[in-house]
Amino acid sequence: MKIFQDIHNKVKELNLIEQRRDFHQYPEPGWAEFRTASIIAGKLRDYGFQVKVGKSIMGESRLGVPSADFLNSQYQRAFLQGGNPDFMESMKGGYTAVAGILNCGEGPVIAMRFDIDALDIEETTDPAHLPNIYDYRSKNNGVMHSCGHDGHATIGLGVAKIISELKQHFKGTIKLIFQPAEEGVRGAKSIATSGFLDDVDYIYACHLWSQLPLGHIICGMDGEIATTKYDAKFIGKEAHAGIDPDNGNNALLAAATAALNLHTQPMSSKGLSRVNVGKLNAGSGRNIIAGSATLCLETRGSNSLIDEQLMENSLKIIKNAADMYNCGLKLIPMGSAKAVTSDNEIAEVVKTIAEKIDIYENIIFKDIENRGSEDFTCMMERVKNNGGKACFIGIGANVNDSGHHTTTFDFNENALAPALETFLFTTYLLSNKR
Amino acid sequence: MKIFQDIHNKVKELNLIEQRRDFHQYPEPGWAEFRTASIIAGKLRDYGFQVKVGKSIMGESRLGVPSADFLNSQYQRAFLQGGNPDFMESMKGGYTAVAGILNCGEGPVIAMRFDIDALDIEETTDPAHLPNIYDYRSKNNGVMHSCGHDGHATIGLGVAKIISELKQHFKGTIKLIFQPAEEGVRGAKSIATSGFLDDVDYIYACHLWSQLPLGHIICGMDGEIATTKYDAKFIGKEAHAGIDPDNGNNALLAAATAALNLHTQPMSSKGLSRVNVGKLNAGSGRNIIAGSATLCLETRGSNSLIDEQLMENSLKIIKNAADMYNCGLKLIPMGSAKAVTSDNEIAEVVKTIAEKIDIYENIIFKDIENRGSEDFTCMMERVKNNGGKACFIGIGANVNDSGHHTTTFDFNENALAPALETFLFTTYLLSNKR
Amino acid sequence: MKIFQDIHNKVKELNLIEQRRDFHQYPEPGWAEFRTASIIAGKLRDYGFQVKVGKSIMGESRLGVPSADFLNSQYQRAFLQGGNPDFMESMKGGYTAVAGILNCGEGPVIAMRFDIDALDIEETTDPAHLPNIYDYRSKNNGVMHSCGHDGHATIGLGVAKIISELKQHFKGTIKLIFQPAEEGVRGAKSIATSGFLDDVDYIYACHLWSQLPLGHIICGMDGEIATTKYDAKFIGKEAHAGIDPDNGNNALLAAATAALNLHTQPMSSKGLSRVNVGKLNAGSGRNIIAGSATLCLETRGSNSLIDEQLMENSLKIIKNAADMYNCGLKLIPMGSAKAVTSDNEIAEVVKTIAEKIDIYENIIFKDIENRGSEDFTCMMERVKNNGGKACFIGIGANVNDSGHHTTTFDFNENALAPALETFLFTTYLLSNKR
Amino acid sequence: MKIFQDIHNKVKELNLIEQRRDFHQYPEPGWAEFRTASIIAGKLRDYGFQVKVGKSIMGESRLGVPSADFLNSQYQRAFLQGGNPDFMESMKGGYTAVAGILNCGEGPVIAMRFDIDALDIEETTDPAHLPNIYDYRSKNNGVMHSCGHDGHATIGLGVAKIISELKQHFKGTIKLIFQPAEEGVRGAKSIATSGFLDDVDYIYACHLWSQLPLGHIICGMDGEIATTKYDAKFIGKEAHAGIDPDNGNNALLAAATAALNLHTQPMSSKGLSRVNVGKLNAGSGRNIIAGSATLCLETRGSNSLIDEQLMENSLKIIKNAADMYNCGLKLIPMGSAKAVTSDNEIAEVVKTIAEKIDIYENIIFKDIENRGSEDFTCMMERVKNNGGKACFIGIGANVNDSGHHTTTFDFNENALAPALETFLFTTYLLSNKR
């Protein structure tokens, strides 16, 4: 098709690598993507999209938001590093979601999700690491794009630019979502519950995989694991351990009992399940009955029901442990992802498309291998519950041996252009389907 | 005083030792004193007392009552061993309290308590043991009067006989209470809560001590420890440990968690306190998630408030442990004693009296040394709360080295007559006080 | 083949049902099969087999043996119920294994295993239960053949009789093993470790399945789960809970801590695994620091390595829990089964044979569905480790809805004759293979 | 005595208050008293004492030493705040003990201990606080002399100056010890085990008490509580909580089990005892099996044996908890104090002396009221074990309502001069005793 050739030519003209390396140098942790998000918002506006930022597309259920002080300092840095002041103001306090809407007349509502956050990891100084060779290592100490979201954001901007240029060939409404705080599965829920997706017919997203060879594409990944994350704060009462320990309410022992009894839960006989207390911090002094304790918990399930029941039971255990020691309790939801299946309708289109793109020599239709959790599933679930279709696409981008979330993570920049074409071709076909 | 000489002579005429040895041969455990209690009831009637038996002087708060089957078999045995059929019928089901009331005209209401139960202990066959020498060893396998209550009951009958014979010298109303199930501190509460003591001005009781030398008397013991006893039954749900352990509710782990967290409670900084889980039985089979568990608990405190707060907190821990494992819970009160102080008004009378009785060479006014728990304290508390006075008297009766509750326990029968005189003289003085 | 017709005719002549119903009426629990085993021994002798009984074929590793008193009373009953006195003497103390050896000249050594024990289950009195209709309900209160081992023993005797009659058609050595105490996976290990199987080339056994339809045969079951069972006895030190609790060593808390920490073990990521503390009994009195505790534990694994590692770690946890509370410890192995694969060489012969037997309409070559644990696997492992082949055969025998180990369990007696033919035909082919 | 008048006059000439306020403005936490200790060393040298610093009087058993980085930064600050460079070098790494030795010919060896460290407490900015009125508030953020050790050090320098000036009146050898890190009972053990006290005949020290009225003196305090402090570091192994939790060794659960089981220990029936886990920090991430954990523990006992046995048992529990979870363990002693009795020989001299000093209107000979822990007891024990005598003197210095270790702590500066006289008079009498 002529249009595919036009798209291909436009993709070749884009400098995807330059854009990716810019994002890579200025990584920002979840809910603090002030520079990244505001630059994206500016470009979407330039490309003719209606731009929505912050609270207008975010419900009140943001999870795992850092302290105001921390966000403030990040905001200052973003300002100094070239954040777009036109949009930063309305992102204050960590409202860093951005969406661009393009109206192409009658037709389906098609949404794409691109995540934009980085991780609290210090990038390696190994001279053989490509960002060091080509001088685009992270400029932000202790923060690194070590999961490829810099690539995802770059693809999203490419989608925006080219669709806007070829607008007359597309039908319906295009919604491009740039999501904050995917790491820790914290950000998607807020956008999903805002209602912004409730008219969406098709939604899709991709992930670049550093450990899947370049040339592989998975047209619909199904192995995502449902997970829920909570912090539990036990509020006890301090007392002198020597003089009147019986006047205290021991939050440390409450948390210790909670931790042990959370781990005695039998695993599900209906699928994979997991529970973990990964952190526990309690007490202020050796000779004081501990007046406070915090415990970080997660559950996982091969389906959402297993995960939900396990978390429900886990919270019950925690409540009883707190009450056992006369402690108050604050339960803070910190993250959530679902176990959702990609719809064949989209996956088949992706497969058809992938066969037309040179680089893809290994096209996998559906794959159930467990690759961890991903909060795009919260958006998928929302769209599917409203009768829409959803699909999560995996793209091979292997360049070295390093896994995701490591200090030496990298992905193959040659995966960017074909991934971008995959989005554009798929969107073209779905938008013109009827 | 002439009356003292009269009493003394009457005491000498009584065959206290024969009566005691009869009781000793037919020991009956708590709530199963059918023979003992019915014989006492018969004698009280013969002495002209108004007799009250069973439910008429027992509230609904009997603690630690054995199974109906067990009580039935004990009832049958009592019948065969000479229980008085006139009174046994209304004792069925373990209603084995007996009281005798003697109206001596205007004057104070004076109550005395005599406990009558034995213990689940097999009496020694050692030929040097006095009951073996004089042939009055327990005829009931596995049951033994190894705390001297056979002596207490004997003294009580002596009081009844002589007061009835010298009735014209006494004023007011005499209430003699023969209490079941003192062991395990189970029986007093039921009589105290029945209201039978609510008009009492003076109440007293004694204990024969095998480890206090003959000739010692403690005119008011104050070192009793408050204690509360509970059984907790956890009702879980069985499931196959291999196939679907997640379908079970694990009562064993609930009880194990309860046990550990009961023992982490800090001891009181305001006095002595203790908590103990002495027994735990859980589960029906190795390959089954345990569907039930029972835990036996007690608390102690040097005052009743410490004991009560500790038990309140303990029950809270147990409830939370049950709920943690989705288990139901049944909490069964099994025993209760208070920490109550003897009133000086009675103790001083006892001291005056003791000085008149030859055998007492070592008269101790008040003593705070801890001698364990005693549920007469429940009656003392009731009477004191209604403005009456109460006193608990200790009587030395040493004859060998054996402690209470051992298979070789014995007391010196020469302690019986002076103890009886102590009751009679004290009652005479108190009854004629105004 | 002519021989198959001869065998078929001989099978038809046997009264298998009568024999099965005799065994059914006199069920005996594991290690107490004095009547069953001695009758079998007598018949084997009558059929011309060399008979081996008790210690001669049992190593010292008998697991889960009941008390001497219990075995004695069972022995007396067996005597009264027609046990064969020629053989009972050498079974005293629970040495109830029996084997028959038939020498048929040169050729392979072929072993077959038949288990003979019943369960501690009270058989239903429901009049619709077949044993009640035809009057062969268990005569032994609280004991029931509710897993079909009465059928297995019957088949074994049929094999013995017919092979002995057709001895000239068989080659090599035939070893028929009648195993005690399969329930609780206690008995096989003792025979396996005795060395009696060390010259065996082929070994096989079958299980009648009440929930597999009649006409189904599984020619090699592979889904057995490895399991290990232990009792842990904690030896603490009693002390008075009120007076000097610090002088005790609390076995109850040691066991409670062990139970909780056993259950916090993460399940294997390499296959199915399970751990369970099914029973815990601790302490002698409410007011005594518990001086002893017993905990009943099992582990399971989809392969033997998982099971072994889990038990090894479990025992480590128990040891540390005991030491934490200054308790001694006795670890008593109570049962063991392996996860072993049936060999194709035998399974293929069984399949060939099954096709020749009319009733088998549903012939399954190998099946991995998990059907619990079976200690024949200990024998299979021993034979395979010595270079022999092993196979476990499943035979459909559905007659009602009841599962194994229930009070209404029953199997279809029409499954007996074809099962017997399966053993005989298979043995014929294997014995004449070369 | 003439000498007493001479001493009195010299004390009056000293500007004790100025010296105390200097120390108060530059408080330094334990093991970081570089400025304080080096200034003291300089003055001792100026007064003619032989000065010993750092390792020469400190064994290898320094407890609870902070990180090298922290000590370094404190060292830099001390340098800027006027630390004496002649002595600071040999104090690097926290070797901040100082001693001055004065040889006065033949006679007893008399040691005095003055502690010099401050606390991690931020001094109040309340304008009514005397240090704010007279402008000597702490210049070091977050550090404050809130236990009066600035006063103790001031007294020590006064002793040094006046004894050196009146040297001819004293006999024997005078050893003045300025001890670091008394808070947390960390510093005395190192000096005691160095051997520096092994020739001492008499040792004494004092404490200014903000809650004892000015004019009170306790000539020998006996109520000190023995205590031991440990940190336990559990070294586990991290693993992904979703993928392969069974490959981890869970340090968090090990520490939680340790905490619970430490608190189930029965309290001593032979005296007061306490155990507390005041802090627990474990794990690095929610989705990671915790690979490390640290727990801060202390025990207390009304005598040293109770404390030692409780800590011994506690360490055993911790070791077993670590091993239960296959964790390595590092046990780090962090503090130690003894329960030691003051000797009458010195206490009587102090009493005699106190009666000669005007301000003391309330002279208490010996006092057993519990006033917490004090590591001077480690020195007392060492001296007593070598046949010497030891005494701990309490001096009333009440000025407001604030307790020790609070942000508003203060003591009455009028207590300094009489305290100094007490040391000087006592030393004069003891040194001239024979």
PDB file of C-alpha atoms in Angstrom, chain A residues 34 66-76 93:
ATOM      1  CA  PHE A  34       8.374  17.273  34.873  1.00  0.00           C
ATOM      2  CA  PRO A  66       6.781  10.693  46.820  1.00  0.00           C
ATOM      3  CA  SER A  67       6.928  13.496  49.406  1.00  0.00           C
ATOM      4  CA  ALA A  68       6.118  17.076  48.439  1.00  0.00           C
ATOM      5  CA  ASP A  69       9.679  18.109  49.293  1.00  0.00           C
ATOM      6  CA  PHE A  70      11.156  15.578  46.955  1.00  0.00           C
ATOM      7  CA  LEU A  71       8.799  16.520  44.125  1.00  0.00           C
ATOM      8  CA  ASN A  72       9.642  20.150  44.645  1.00  0.00           C
ATOM      9  CA  SER A  73      13.376  19.588  44.315  1.00  0.00           C
ATOM     10  CA  GLN A  74      12.785  17.517  41.179  1.00  0.00           C
ATOM     11  CA  TYR A  75      10.606  20.264  39.794  1.00  0.00           C
ATOM     12  CA  GLN A  76      13.398  22.780  40.255  1.00  0.00           C
ATOM     13  CA  GLY A  93       2.772  17.985  42.927  1.00  0.00           C
TER      14      GLY A  93
END
